[in-house]
Amino acid sequence: MGRDRGERAIDLASLAPAFRPRSVAVIGASRDPAKIGGLPIAFMKASGFSGALYPVNPAGDEIQGLRSYRSVTEIPGAVDLAIVAVPAPAVLPALGDCRAKGVRAAVVFSAGFAEVDERGRALQAEMASLARESGMRILGPNCMGVVNFGTGLVANFHPAFKDGIGKAGRIGLVGQSGALSGLCFTMAADRGLAYSASASTGNEADVDAADCLAWLAEDPDTTVIQLYLEGCRDGRKLMAALDLARARKKPVICLKPGSTAEGAAAVASHTAALAGCDAVFDAVLRQMGAYRAHSLEEFFDIAAACAVGVVPRNDRLGLVTVSGGIGVLMADSAVRAGLEVSALPEHAQGKIRELVSFAATRNPVDITGHAVNVPTLTDKALAIVIEDGGYGSVILSIGAGGRNPVRAPQLLETCAALRRRFPETLLCLSCLHTADFRQKLAAIGCLCLEEPVHAVRAVAALAGFRRAFIAPAAVPAPPVFDPLPSGPMDEPTALAALSGAGIPVVPHRLVRTADEAVRVAAELGYPVALKVVAPEILHKTELGGVALRLASADAVRASFAEITARVAAAQPEATLRGCLVAPMIEGAVETILGIKNDPAFGPMVALGLGGTLVEALGDVALRAAPIGLDEARAMIKQLKGRRILDGIRGAPPADIGALADAIVRLSQFAAAHANEIASLDINPFAVLPRGGGAMALDALIERRF
Amino acid sequence: MGRDRGERAIDLASLAPAFRPRSVAVIGASRDPAKIGGLPIAFMKASGFSGALYPVNPAGDEIQGLRSYRSVTEIPGAVDLAIVAVPAPAVLPALGDCRAKGVRAAVVFSAGFAEVDERGRALQAEMASLARESGMRILGPNCMGVVNFGTGLVANFHPAFKDGIGKAGRIGLVGQSGALSGLCFTMAADRGLAYSASASTGNEADVDAADCLAWLAEDPDTTVIQLYLEGCRDGRKLMAALDLARARKKPVICLKPGSTAEGAAAVASHTAALAGCDAVFDAVLRQMGAYRAHSLEEFFDIAAACAVGVVPRNDRLGLVTVSGGIGVLMADSAVRAGLEVSALPEHAQGKIRELVSFAATRNPVDITGHAVNVPTLTDKALAIVIEDGGYGSVILSIGAGGRNPVRAPQLLETCAALRRRFPETLLCLSCLHTADFRQKLAAIGCLCLEEPVHAVRAVAALAGFRRAFIAPAAVPAPPVFDPLPSGPMDEPTALAALSGAGIPVVPHRLVRTADEAVRVAAELGYPVALKVVAPEILHKTELGGVALRLASADAVRASFAEITARVAAAQPEATLRGCLVAPMIEGAVETILGIKNDPAFGPMVALGLGGTLVEALGDVALRAAPIGLDEARAMIKQLKGRRILDGIRGAPPADIGALADAIVRLSQFAAAHANEIASLDINPFAVLPRGGGAMALDALIERRF
């Protein structure tokens, strides 16, 4: 895994000087407040940064009204953080000075490193060594830096701050792209959202996004985290940071481009980041309880929903509307997002009918156009739905109500009263609105979004965080495994290894002659399968080395001769050890279990459905190993074709418990042998009808070299 | 199909008095301009309606300054359109007066009909009869009515018009829900969009959404149509209207809630509309070239894109950005939406590098944060991409550029020049912007959307319209078919019917004895399948009446006895005609072909992949029959599991031509026998490797009674 490539583990104490410095030096400070070396000084003067601020510039002794120093080493007091805004060739000397001065952290704005050429890569490697050796933490190079909205630290040069950094909020932002982070400040302001702190990590010579994420997870001023990720070198470190955020019950919303091959190619050309396998990223975000957004709008909608601070107590959604069509739109998207649009209790439906005799009362509750005549009926219906429905979340869709000068104050009053009475229920208004109305709703803990379908999406995201925040079941400590036998692994060896890991395998025997094969077949029971065994031959089916459904001694005898001859002819140098005989297993659902070693995230366990689903649709669930039983069950539930396991066309339901257990054991095996196994395939892994168990019918292990 | 239930075919001439009346009577006119009977008068006075306006109210002789009449029959001149705003019990007498007066169309606002109870349904049926008998067209009841923004007709009572109807635009709106239509006016205004005409059809006693859609398709003032649909009684009429819009090259954007079972249930409780099978709706919208939106925002984004009036000439998308991450996000969503993010030609990449040496040049073109220093480089890069890229569409993503007082005018100038030089290229800006900037861009034929992912979605929608507007290949006239033989259809009869329709079927013979079965099996060649034949038995597999892969005479003999005995025991009253013998077909991809008769849309042809994909994923493509070869190929392409037909795991590609031909023929068969067939299943329809053809291995026809 990543750690053995010299990455540094998360060390929060060492990051404090970057996020909460008491003193800041600006190396390359400029008199011109519009220049990259002038901007942070101007920003910090405007933001009222409370610590000491030391411009450093060889030319002068006063910059923007502050005493300036020719070198960082000349500064009298201690320096927690140095901002480095000098051309690339001058960066390492400047960092050398910082080291000499005992500076504890540096933010390097300068570009011209690994993102441009080989020489830049070498310089960046030197920078990484300097950080590692000195203990000084370095953000960047080629980064937009750090802002702490609470302390007024603006180690950042984005023009978005030219009118000030605004009031501090509760959202933390980590981004690998500075330009995007800059846009985020403006988009957040548009939505009345505010940040606690932000870090843009650029080329990540030392400090990476996972470090910053972990810092925000422990930052008491941050309750929600937006993470913009393009790639990741040390996947397990990212997982640790995500897990820390989950443990602190802080929702992480992640925007990660590169979900298609074309997109991933563009990322690779864009930064020095390794885009990595998107399916693995997606699996890890899911596994660690983060929410993955697919547009900027979604990135902010979900952050806004989280910033409200109410996590719904269940997955049930109540819908109140004045337009039946919108009610149905919301119900559609709620069901698709996995929420329960359960019926309002009968007595409450009666209360709604008392308000409006022809209202739809089940859920969605539709007060109809009658709301135009007596608008407050809607508010009464909302109260009934919240009070009697038992819904974790309720959405009121009310057309243009948030803009209506008469209705908006009524709605605010209604919502405020309901929030006081039912503080645990998430209340969301979907309507055209003014910024003022939305802000006032936010102040009382109500979410407000224009688009009803996006309101549902936000509720679904919060429901997902609730599930993630329920302490995840402990991952059982993996048993101790013997190392794998050395040398190439033929099928009996691979099956024995799996069996040793507690994964059931089909009864089988290695036979050397046709006579022996016939004897064993009779013992195991017809029909049987026959497969050649040779350590050099991994893909025996392709060579014609497999015969299936052999129903008689004659068939076994003939096939033994045939398949061994065929393989010997195709691959004369192979060491034929004989054939493996195993009974045919009928009436099972065929699944595929596997292990892949990801360059960033290490051993991943995979589950797919056999037959054509994996190839035709890529319908595979992945997790970073090891995992526990709950996560194994979540993998099964995640498959698009999961209905096959429930039993289709009159087939009995499959033994999902046995499948989940095998996934857990395989994940332990994967974790224990991470350094030995490049990949492993059990295809098929047969899952018998419930109560019948499950077993590997084949196994193929490729070693890691 | 719907027609035989007494629905009226599209008759555009009869609708003109509703959309372009020269004179309007308001029955139930009110002095109070805030009441339902007062609002249209107030609105039309404000809008400057050019025709005659006659209030009708038994009480007074002046209403809102206009001469009022006690009955519509007392009005001296001709009346094209009557607005009926009286309580439900008074509606039919009022319509009777209209009929006596010779009024040509009526808009009935009044509620209390089919949407409330049995009595209301009866009243509504009377209204429908009156329309049919008199030729007077009736919109409603329970509808919000018609607005013609060009003539100032406001036969509508929505409060959204209290500040006037605004300038006329080019978008037509048809909605079954009045409340939603009302919200649409405000949402359109927010986006700087304007309508040509709108119709809200309510309960659709007579005029339905298809009528209004067809009218807008022929309306010279309308270029884009938004269609909000909850249900449809006459599917073929809707198809005809959609086809008319396509023929006139007018994009139709459809929002239709009810895509989940829960949603559909809510629709049913909301209006009198039949929600219908959503998969059928979805298929028909696709088939007729309409775009289906799934949120209000999407409904408007796509309409805004269409209103720009540029249909891109190909599916290739060029992307220019100042933030690599956003470039990748856009590339991801473009690829997922089926657009081609093809590379910029090498010489043009060179020109980009001359501008910014470290830019990403392939596509997306990323000018990087360097754009902050020299902003106009972005404009130069945009010009290169448009000039040299050959892209049908180009998106420039430019952060907050549309709000920057320096940049916005530069961008406008750049875009205006590029629009003049390349009028056929769709140019879209994705950025934070002001309403003014967006309006100015719209005026020069540029689209502007904030969210980059939604900009891509809009381009993809336009590309879809381009494909739809290419004159669809003529559907070949179906051959003349003999009527189906009377009585229940056993398998040989069904196979014969298919064969008669030109659909290849497996060689097969009906045998009466085991001896005959053995003889025939030898002729056809082993291995064979054996299936009992009895007209009463449709599902023979479930009764144990099928034996597969019989490889010898002994096996055939034994199986004949076994399956006939089993079926005779299970269903003693069945008339066993013998067994069908057919060779086993190996090496084919198994598909499922079918016909379903939809209550609204009539005969639909269906295609799925065999094995587990249909059951596990519902991976089925549907079309209204008959269809031509292009549409059959589109069905194949639409399957999620289509890769199986391309040949996976080293299998050869399947004979897609033969499959498409069979789909066309089956669709003709379905159309010809629409009144005889309730459903038909060919499972499996075996598709052999390319050049090998395809054939039905089984057939099951259920008659319509």
PDB file of N, CA, C and O in Angstrom, chain A residues 20 115 181 186 239 265 313 318 346 375 382 403 406 471 498 575 602 625 692:
ATOM      1  N   ARG A  20      -3.762  27.217  11.671  1.00  0.00           N
ATOM      2  CA  ARG A  20      -3.988  28.188  12.743  1.00  0.00           C
ATOM      3  C   ARG A  20      -2.674  28.820  13.182  1.00  0.00           C
ATOM      4  O   ARG A  20      -2.317  28.791  14.365  1.00  0.00           O
ATOM      5  N   GLU A 115       4.044  19.608 -12.472  1.00  0.00           N
ATOM      6  CA  GLU A 115       2.999  19.768 -13.495  1.00  0.00           C
ATOM      7  C   GLU A 115       3.572  20.203 -14.847  1.00  0.00           C
ATOM      8  O   GLU A 115       2.836  20.183 -15.844  1.00  0.00           O
ATOM      9  N   SER A 181     -11.490  25.759  -6.342  1.00  0.00           N
ATOM     10  CA  SER A 181     -11.746  26.246  -4.984  1.00  0.00           C
ATOM     11  C   SER A 181     -12.176  27.698  -5.017  1.00  0.00           C
ATOM     12  O   SER A 181     -13.094  28.106  -4.301  1.00  0.00           O
ATOM     13  N   THR A 186     -17.292  31.779  -4.417  1.00  0.00           N
ATOM     14  CA  THR A 186     -18.372  32.597  -4.978  1.00  0.00           C
ATOM     15  C   THR A 186     -19.686  31.825  -4.991  1.00  0.00           C
ATOM     16  O   THR A 186     -20.745  32.368  -4.660  1.00  0.00           O
ATOM     17  N   MET A 239      -8.617   6.898   3.120  1.00  0.00           N
ATOM     18  CA  MET A 239      -9.646   6.140   3.837  1.00  0.00           C
ATOM     19  C   MET A 239      -9.617   6.460   5.332  1.00  0.00           C
ATOM     20  O   MET A 239     -10.667   6.605   5.976  1.00  0.00           O
ATOM     21  N   ALA A 265      -8.534  10.449 -18.633  1.00  0.00           N
ATOM     22  CA  ALA A 265      -7.401  10.847 -19.477  1.00  0.00           C
ATOM     23  C   ALA A 265      -7.172  12.350 -19.369  1.00  0.00           C
ATOM     24  O   ALA A 265      -6.038  12.817 -19.307  1.00  0.00           O
ATOM     25  N   ARG A 313     -34.063  11.087  11.220  1.00  0.00           N
ATOM     26  CA  ARG A 313     -33.933   9.896  12.063  1.00  0.00           C
ATOM     27  C   ARG A 313     -34.341   8.610  11.365  1.00  0.00           C
ATOM     28  O   ARG A 313     -34.150   7.519  11.896  1.00  0.00           O
ATOM     29  N   GLY A 318     -42.077  12.396   3.986  1.00  0.00           N
ATOM     30  CA  GLY A 318     -43.434  12.898   3.785  1.00  0.00           C
ATOM     31  C   GLY A 318     -43.408  14.046   2.792  1.00  0.00           C
ATOM     32  O   GLY A 318     -42.500  14.874   2.822  1.00  0.00           O
ATOM     33  N   GLU A 346     -53.963   6.557   8.640  1.00  0.00           N
ATOM     34  CA  GLU A 346     -55.346   6.805   8.220  1.00  0.00           C
ATOM     35  C   GLU A 346     -55.982   7.973   8.982  1.00  0.00           C
ATOM     36  O   GLU A 346     -56.640   8.825   8.384  1.00  0.00           O
ATOM     37  N   PRO A 375     -54.568  29.896   1.593  1.00  0.00           N
ATOM     38  CA  PRO A 375     -53.163  29.436   1.617  1.00  0.00           C
ATOM     39  C   PRO A 375     -52.769  28.738   2.914  1.00  0.00           C
ATOM     40  O   PRO A 375     -51.991  27.796   2.900  1.00  0.00           O
ATOM     41  N   LEU A 382     -49.216  20.657   6.510  1.00  0.00           N
ATOM     42  CA  LEU A 382     -47.808  20.383   6.814  1.00  0.00           C
ATOM     43  C   LEU A 382     -47.663  19.965   8.277  1.00  0.00           C
ATOM     44  O   LEU A 382     -46.967  18.992   8.597  1.00  0.00           O
ATOM     45  N   ARG A 403     -41.478  33.649  -2.537  1.00  0.00           N
ATOM     46  CA  ARG A 403     -41.294  34.993  -3.078  1.00  0.00           C
ATOM     47  C   ARG A 403     -42.496  35.879  -2.828  1.00  0.00           C
ATOM     48  O   ARG A 403     -42.450  37.071  -3.093  1.00  0.00           O
ATOM     49  N   VAL A 406     -46.867  38.094   0.945  1.00  0.00           N
ATOM     50  CA  VAL A 406     -47.834  37.714   1.980  1.00  0.00           C
ATOM     51  C   VAL A 406     -47.519  36.333   2.543  1.00  0.00           C
ATOM     52  O   VAL A 406     -47.482  36.117   3.751  1.00  0.00           O
ATOM     53  N   ALA A 471     -22.492   3.839  14.094  1.00  0.00           N
ATOM     54  CA  ALA A 471     -21.149   3.264  14.200  1.00  0.00           C
ATOM     55  C   ALA A 471     -21.059   2.000  13.352  1.00  0.00           C
ATOM     56  O   ALA A 471     -21.797   1.054  13.567  1.00  0.00           O
ATOM     57  N   LEU A 498      -7.782 -21.224  -0.379  1.00  0.00           N
ATOM     58  CA  LEU A 498      -9.091 -20.652  -0.046  1.00  0.00           C
ATOM     59  C   LEU A 498      -9.737 -21.436   1.084  1.00  0.00           C
ATOM     60  O   LEU A 498     -10.299 -20.870   2.028  1.00  0.00           O
ATOM     61  N   THR A 575       3.929 -28.559 -17.245  1.00  0.00           N
ATOM     62  CA  THR A 575       4.063 -29.735 -16.390  1.00  0.00           C
ATOM     63  C   THR A 575       2.676 -30.244 -16.032  1.00  0.00           C
ATOM     64  O   THR A 575       2.048 -29.765 -15.101  1.00  0.00           O
ATOM     65  N   GLY A 602      -4.680  -0.533  -2.476  1.00  0.00           N
ATOM     66  CA  GLY A 602      -4.312  -1.854  -2.008  1.00  0.00           C
ATOM     67  C   GLY A 602      -5.368  -2.890  -2.323  1.00  0.00           C
ATOM     68  O   GLY A 602      -6.107  -2.759  -3.304  1.00  0.00           O
ATOM     69  N   ALA A 625     -10.365  -4.137   1.258  1.00  0.00           N
ATOM     70  CA  ALA A 625     -10.331  -5.229   2.228  1.00  0.00           C
ATOM     71  C   ALA A 625      -9.481  -4.837   3.442  1.00  0.00           C
ATOM     72  O   ALA A 625      -8.563  -4.035   3.294  1.00  0.00           O
ATOM     73  N   GLY A 692     -28.373 -24.010   1.881  1.00  0.00           N
ATOM     74  CA  GLY A 692     -27.510 -24.968   1.198  1.00  0.00           C
ATOM     75  C   GLY A 692     -26.045 -24.565   1.154  1.00  0.00           C
ATOM     76  O   GLY A 692     -25.201 -25.342   0.738  1.00  0.00           O
TER      77      GLY A 692
END
